[in-house]
Short mmCIF file of C-alpha atoms and ligand atoms in Angstrom, two decimals:
data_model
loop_
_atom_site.label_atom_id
_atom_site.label_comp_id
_atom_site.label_asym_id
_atom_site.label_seq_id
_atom_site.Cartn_x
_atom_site.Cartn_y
_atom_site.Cartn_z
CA UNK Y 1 0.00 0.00 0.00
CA UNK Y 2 1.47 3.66 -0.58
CA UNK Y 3 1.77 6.13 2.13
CA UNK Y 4 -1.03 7.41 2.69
CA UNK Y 5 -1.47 11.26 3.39
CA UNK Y 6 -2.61 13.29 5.80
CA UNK Y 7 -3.62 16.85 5.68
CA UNK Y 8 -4.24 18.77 8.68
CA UNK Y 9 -6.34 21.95 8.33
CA UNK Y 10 -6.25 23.83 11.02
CA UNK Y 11 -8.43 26.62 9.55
CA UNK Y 12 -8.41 29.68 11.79
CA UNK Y 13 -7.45 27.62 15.02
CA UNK Y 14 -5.78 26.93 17.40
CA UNK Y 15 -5.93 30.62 19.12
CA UNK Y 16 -2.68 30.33 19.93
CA UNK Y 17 1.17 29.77 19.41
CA UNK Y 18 1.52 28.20 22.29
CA UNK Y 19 -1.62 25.83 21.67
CA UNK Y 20 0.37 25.10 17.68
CA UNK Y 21 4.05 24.21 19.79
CA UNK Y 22 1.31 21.34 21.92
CA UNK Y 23 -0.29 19.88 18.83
CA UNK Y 24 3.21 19.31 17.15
CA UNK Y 25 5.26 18.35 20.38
CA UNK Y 26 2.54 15.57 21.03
CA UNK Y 27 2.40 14.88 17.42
CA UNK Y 28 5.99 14.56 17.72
CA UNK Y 29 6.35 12.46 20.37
CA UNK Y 30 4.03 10.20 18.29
CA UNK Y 31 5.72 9.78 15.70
CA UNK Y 32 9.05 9.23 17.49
CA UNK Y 33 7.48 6.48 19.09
CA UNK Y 34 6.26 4.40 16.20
CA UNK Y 35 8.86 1.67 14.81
CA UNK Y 36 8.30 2.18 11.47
CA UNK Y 37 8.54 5.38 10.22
CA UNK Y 38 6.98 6.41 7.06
CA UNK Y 39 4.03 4.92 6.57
CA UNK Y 40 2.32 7.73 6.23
CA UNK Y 41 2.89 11.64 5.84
CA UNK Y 42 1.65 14.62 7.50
CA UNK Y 43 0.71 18.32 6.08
CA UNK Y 44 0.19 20.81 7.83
CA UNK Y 45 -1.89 23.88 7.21
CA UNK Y 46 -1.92 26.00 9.95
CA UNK Y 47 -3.71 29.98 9.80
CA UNK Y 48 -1.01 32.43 7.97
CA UNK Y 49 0.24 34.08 11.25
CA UNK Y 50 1.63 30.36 12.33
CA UNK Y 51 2.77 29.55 9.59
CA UNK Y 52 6.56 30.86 9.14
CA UNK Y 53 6.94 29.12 13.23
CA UNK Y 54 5.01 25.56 12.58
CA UNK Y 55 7.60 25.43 9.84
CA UNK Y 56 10.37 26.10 11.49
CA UNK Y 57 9.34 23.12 14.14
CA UNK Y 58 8.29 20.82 11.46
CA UNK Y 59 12.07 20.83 10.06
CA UNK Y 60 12.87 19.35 13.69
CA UNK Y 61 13.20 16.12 15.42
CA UNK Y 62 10.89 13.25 14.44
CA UNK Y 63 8.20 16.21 12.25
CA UNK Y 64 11.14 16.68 9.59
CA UNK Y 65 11.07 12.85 8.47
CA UNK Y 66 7.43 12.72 7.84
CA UNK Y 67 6.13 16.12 7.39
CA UNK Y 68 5.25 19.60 5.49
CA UNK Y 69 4.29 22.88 5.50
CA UNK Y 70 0.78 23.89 3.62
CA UNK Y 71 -1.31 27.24 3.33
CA UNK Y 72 -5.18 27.74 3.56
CA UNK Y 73 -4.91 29.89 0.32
CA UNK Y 74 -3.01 31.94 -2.08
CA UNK Y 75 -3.37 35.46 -3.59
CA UNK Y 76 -5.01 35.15 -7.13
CA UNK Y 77 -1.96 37.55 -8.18
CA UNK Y 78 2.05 37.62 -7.21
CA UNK Y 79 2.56 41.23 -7.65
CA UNK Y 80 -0.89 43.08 -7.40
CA UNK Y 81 -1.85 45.19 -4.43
CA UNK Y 82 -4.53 42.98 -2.46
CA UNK Y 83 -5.17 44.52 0.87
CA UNK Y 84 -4.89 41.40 2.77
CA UNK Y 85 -3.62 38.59 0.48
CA UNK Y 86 -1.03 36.39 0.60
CA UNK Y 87 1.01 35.93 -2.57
CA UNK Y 88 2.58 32.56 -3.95
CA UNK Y 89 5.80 33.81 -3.87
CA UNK Y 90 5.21 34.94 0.20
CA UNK Y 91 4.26 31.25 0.51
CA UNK Y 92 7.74 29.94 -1.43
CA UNK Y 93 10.09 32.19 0.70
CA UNK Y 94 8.22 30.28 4.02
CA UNK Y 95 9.13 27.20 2.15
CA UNK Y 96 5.60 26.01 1.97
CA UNK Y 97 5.17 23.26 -0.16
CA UNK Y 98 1.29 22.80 -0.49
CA UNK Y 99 -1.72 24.99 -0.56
CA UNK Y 100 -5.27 24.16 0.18
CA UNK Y 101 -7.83 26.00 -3.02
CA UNK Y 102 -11.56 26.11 -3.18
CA UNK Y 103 -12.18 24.93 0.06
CA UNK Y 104 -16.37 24.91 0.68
CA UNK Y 105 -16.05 27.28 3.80
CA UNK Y 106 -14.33 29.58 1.16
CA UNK Y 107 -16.60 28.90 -1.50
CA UNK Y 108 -20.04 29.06 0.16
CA UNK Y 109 -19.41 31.13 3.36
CA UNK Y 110 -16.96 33.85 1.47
CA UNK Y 111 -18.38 33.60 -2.06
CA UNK Y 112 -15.72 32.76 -3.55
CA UNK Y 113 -16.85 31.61 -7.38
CA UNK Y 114 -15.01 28.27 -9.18
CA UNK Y 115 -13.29 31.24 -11.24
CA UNK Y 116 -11.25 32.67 -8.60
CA UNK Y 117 -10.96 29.35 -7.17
CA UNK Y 118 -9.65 28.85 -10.78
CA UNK Y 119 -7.17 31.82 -10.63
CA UNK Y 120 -5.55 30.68 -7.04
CA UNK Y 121 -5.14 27.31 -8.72
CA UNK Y 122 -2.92 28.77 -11.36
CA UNK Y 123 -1.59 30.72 -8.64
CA UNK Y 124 0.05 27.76 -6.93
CA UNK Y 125 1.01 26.14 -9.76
CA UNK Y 126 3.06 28.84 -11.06
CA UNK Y 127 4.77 29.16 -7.81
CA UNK Y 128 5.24 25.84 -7.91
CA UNK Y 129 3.07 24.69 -5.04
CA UNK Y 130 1.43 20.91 -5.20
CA UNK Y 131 -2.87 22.95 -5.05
CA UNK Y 132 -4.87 20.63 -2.56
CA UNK Y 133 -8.28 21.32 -4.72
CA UNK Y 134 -11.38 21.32 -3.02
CA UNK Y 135 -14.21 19.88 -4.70
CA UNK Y 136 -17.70 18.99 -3.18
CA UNK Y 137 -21.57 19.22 -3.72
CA UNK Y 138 -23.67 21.40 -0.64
CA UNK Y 139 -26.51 18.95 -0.91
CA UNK Y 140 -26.51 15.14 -2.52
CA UNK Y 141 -29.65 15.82 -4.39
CA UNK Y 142 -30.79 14.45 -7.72
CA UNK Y 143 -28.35 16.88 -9.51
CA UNK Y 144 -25.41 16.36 -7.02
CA UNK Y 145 -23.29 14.33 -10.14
CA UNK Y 146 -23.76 17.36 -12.46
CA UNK Y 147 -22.77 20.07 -9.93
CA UNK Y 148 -19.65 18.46 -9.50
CA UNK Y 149 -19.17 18.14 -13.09
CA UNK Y 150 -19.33 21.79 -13.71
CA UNK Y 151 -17.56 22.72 -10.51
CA UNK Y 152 -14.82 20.17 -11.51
CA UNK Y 153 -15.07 21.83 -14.79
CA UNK Y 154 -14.70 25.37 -13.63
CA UNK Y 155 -12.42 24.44 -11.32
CA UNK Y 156 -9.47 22.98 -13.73
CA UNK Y 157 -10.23 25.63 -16.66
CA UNK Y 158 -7.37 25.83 -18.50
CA UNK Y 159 -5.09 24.03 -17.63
CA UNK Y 160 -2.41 21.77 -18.58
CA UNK Y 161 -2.29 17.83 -18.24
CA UNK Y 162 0.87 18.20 -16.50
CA UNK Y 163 -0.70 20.98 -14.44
CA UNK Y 164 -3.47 18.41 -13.42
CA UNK Y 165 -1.40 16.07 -12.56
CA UNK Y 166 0.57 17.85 -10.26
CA UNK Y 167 -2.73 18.59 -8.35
CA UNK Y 168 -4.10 16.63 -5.13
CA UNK Y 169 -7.90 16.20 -5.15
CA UNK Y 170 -9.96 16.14 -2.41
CA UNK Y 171 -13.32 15.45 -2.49
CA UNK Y 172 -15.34 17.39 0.41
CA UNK Y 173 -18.88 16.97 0.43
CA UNK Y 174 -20.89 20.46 2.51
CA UNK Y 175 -22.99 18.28 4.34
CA UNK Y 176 -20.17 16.20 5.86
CA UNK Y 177 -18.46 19.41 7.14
CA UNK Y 178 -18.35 19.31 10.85
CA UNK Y 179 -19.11 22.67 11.33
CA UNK Y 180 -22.29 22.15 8.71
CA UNK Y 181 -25.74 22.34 10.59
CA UNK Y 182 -26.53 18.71 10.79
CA UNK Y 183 -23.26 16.96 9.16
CA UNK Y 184 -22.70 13.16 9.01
CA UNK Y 185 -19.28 11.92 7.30
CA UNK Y 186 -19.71 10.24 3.82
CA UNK Y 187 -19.22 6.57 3.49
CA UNK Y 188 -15.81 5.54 1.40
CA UNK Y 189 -18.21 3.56 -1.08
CA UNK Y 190 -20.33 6.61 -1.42
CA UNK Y 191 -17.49 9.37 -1.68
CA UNK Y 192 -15.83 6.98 -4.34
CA UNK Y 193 -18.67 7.75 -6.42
CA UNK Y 194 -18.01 10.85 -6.55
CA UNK Y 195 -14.62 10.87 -6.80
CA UNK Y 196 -15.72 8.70 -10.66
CA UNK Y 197 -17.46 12.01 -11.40
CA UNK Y 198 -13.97 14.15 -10.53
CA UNK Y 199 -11.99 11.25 -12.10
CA UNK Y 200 -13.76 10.92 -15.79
CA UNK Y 201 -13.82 14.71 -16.12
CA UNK Y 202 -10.45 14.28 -15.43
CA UNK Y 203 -9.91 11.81 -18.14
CA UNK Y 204 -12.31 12.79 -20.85
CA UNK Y 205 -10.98 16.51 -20.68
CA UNK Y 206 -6.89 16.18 -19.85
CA UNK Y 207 -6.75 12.57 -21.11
CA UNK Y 208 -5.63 12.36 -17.00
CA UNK Y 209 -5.16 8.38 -15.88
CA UNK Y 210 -3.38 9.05 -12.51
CA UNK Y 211 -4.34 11.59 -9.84
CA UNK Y 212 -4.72 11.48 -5.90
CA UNK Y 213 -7.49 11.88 -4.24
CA UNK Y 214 -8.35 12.33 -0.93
CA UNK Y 215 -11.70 12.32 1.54
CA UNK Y 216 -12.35 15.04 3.61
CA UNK Y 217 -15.97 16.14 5.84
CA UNK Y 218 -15.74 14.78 9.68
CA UNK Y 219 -12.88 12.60 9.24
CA UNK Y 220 -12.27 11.34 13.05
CA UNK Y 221 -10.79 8.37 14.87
CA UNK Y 222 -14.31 6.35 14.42
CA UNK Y 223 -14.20 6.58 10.51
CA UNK Y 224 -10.41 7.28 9.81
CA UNK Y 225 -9.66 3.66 9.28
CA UNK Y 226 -12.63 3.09 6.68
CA UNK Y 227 -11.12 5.62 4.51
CA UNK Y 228 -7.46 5.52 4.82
CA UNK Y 229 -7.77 1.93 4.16
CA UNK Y 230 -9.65 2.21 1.39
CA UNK Y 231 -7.22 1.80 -1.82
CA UNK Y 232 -10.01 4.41 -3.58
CA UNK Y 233 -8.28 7.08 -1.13
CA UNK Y 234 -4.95 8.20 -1.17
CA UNK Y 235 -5.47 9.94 2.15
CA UNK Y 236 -7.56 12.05 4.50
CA UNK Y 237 -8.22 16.24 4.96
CA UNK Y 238 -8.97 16.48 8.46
CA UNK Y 239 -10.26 19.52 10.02
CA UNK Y 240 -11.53 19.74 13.34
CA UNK Y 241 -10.23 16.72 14.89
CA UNK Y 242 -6.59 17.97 13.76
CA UNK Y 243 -6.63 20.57 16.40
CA UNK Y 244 -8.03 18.43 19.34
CA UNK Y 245 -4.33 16.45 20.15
CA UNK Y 246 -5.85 13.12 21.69
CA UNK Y 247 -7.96 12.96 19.00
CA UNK Y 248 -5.56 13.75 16.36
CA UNK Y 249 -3.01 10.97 17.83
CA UNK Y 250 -5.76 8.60 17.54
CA UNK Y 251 -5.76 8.87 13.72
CA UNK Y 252 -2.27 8.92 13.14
CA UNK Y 253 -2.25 5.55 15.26
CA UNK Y 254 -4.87 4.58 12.95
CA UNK Y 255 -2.90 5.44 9.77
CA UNK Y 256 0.49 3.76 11.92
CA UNK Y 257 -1.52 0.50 12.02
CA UNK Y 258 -2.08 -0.04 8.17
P1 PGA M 301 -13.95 18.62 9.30
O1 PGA M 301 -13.38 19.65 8.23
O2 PGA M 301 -12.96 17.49 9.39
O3 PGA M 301 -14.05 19.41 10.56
O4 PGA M 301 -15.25 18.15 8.81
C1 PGA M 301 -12.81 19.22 7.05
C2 PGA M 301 -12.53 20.40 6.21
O5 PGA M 301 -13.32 21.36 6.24
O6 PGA M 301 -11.51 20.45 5.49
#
């Protein structure tokens, strides 16, 4: 089995330094206590103002075998004044290596359209970032398989089979958000549907026959073994159980046990 990955999105927690320096000592002390190393690999995407210090610690000790830096987002520009943006090149210089785009909370709760989402994809590519691209219906209604055909669509405008390629997809359904009113995770047999929608637009439009996807919407220790065992999955976005440390450890023993 390949090593599975997994992506921890902190979004705009933990409050504080001090509360980042406990999630990756225990973290740490996890991983320096498993006797095989590598079986699986850790990103982290902490909020901006983090991010230049989790780096710096993830280049230490037991982190720097298995792990690496990511951002929430990227500037749609390099050079333009954005009042507030973070550029690609920012991102570089911090030596982040990947960068979470069209996440849903940006999508639905910011408005941010599949064109910009489009634009920050480009972004990251041209600065060289691997794009962890977001892709995921708000309800599984009857037209559920055609909204995530244009959104995948949309999404990948553009660009290049190699560009594709370089891309990790995650598929993120609304409704299995934890922070979505009334969320339940996704079952791996019904997210790999799904992820056949993402993968033959993939293939019909960049001729694409290899690509990594991941699950993502209330990934905790009680599911965490259905989907990173699943050969469908390359790995697992996890959101609010990467901030909560027990919990967090939990899944990474998970992941260890494969
Ligand atoms: P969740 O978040 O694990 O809290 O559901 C996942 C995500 O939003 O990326």
């Amino acid at each position: 089995m390949d090593k599975k990955l997994i992506v921890a999105n902190w979004k705009n927690h933990p409050q504080t330094l001090a509360e980042s320096e406990a999630i990756l000592d225990s973290t740490d002390e996890f991983l320096g206590s498993l006797s095989e190393t590598e079986k699986f690999s850790l990103i982290f995407c902490p909020p901006f103002v983090f991010l230049e210090e989790v780096g710096k610690i993830l280049k230490t000790s037991h982190l720097i075998h298995q792990s690496e830096l990511g951002a929430q987002d990227i500037s749609i520009d390099d050079n333009a004044a954005l009042t507030g943006e973070i550029s690609g090149p920012m991102l570089q210089k911090l030596d982040v290596r990947y960068v979470i785009v069209g996440h849903s909370e940006r999508r639905w709760k910011l408005d941010e359209s599949s064109e910009t989402v489009n634009k920050k994809l480009k972004a990251a590519l041209r600065n060289e970032l691997v794009p962890i691209v977001c892709l995921g219906e708000k309800i599984r209604d009857e037209n559920f398989k055609k909204f995530l055909y244009d959104q995948t669509i949309k999404t990948f405008d553009g660009l290049s089979l190699d560009e594709v390629e370089r891309c990790l997809v995650a598929y993120e359904p609304v409704w299995a958000i934890s922070t979505t009113l009334g969320a339940r995770p996704d079952t791996p047999q019904s997210a790999l549907e799904s992820v056949g929608i993402i993968r033959d637009v993939l293939i019909s439009r960049y001729s694409l026959v290899a690509s990594r996807y991941l699950y993502g919407g209330s990934v905790t220790s009680a599911n965490a073994r259905e989907f990173l065992g699943d050969e469908g999955f390359d790995g697992v976005l996890v959101g609010s159980a990467s901030v909560k440390k027990e919990e967090f450890i939990k899944i990474l023993t998970i992941a260890g046990e494969l």
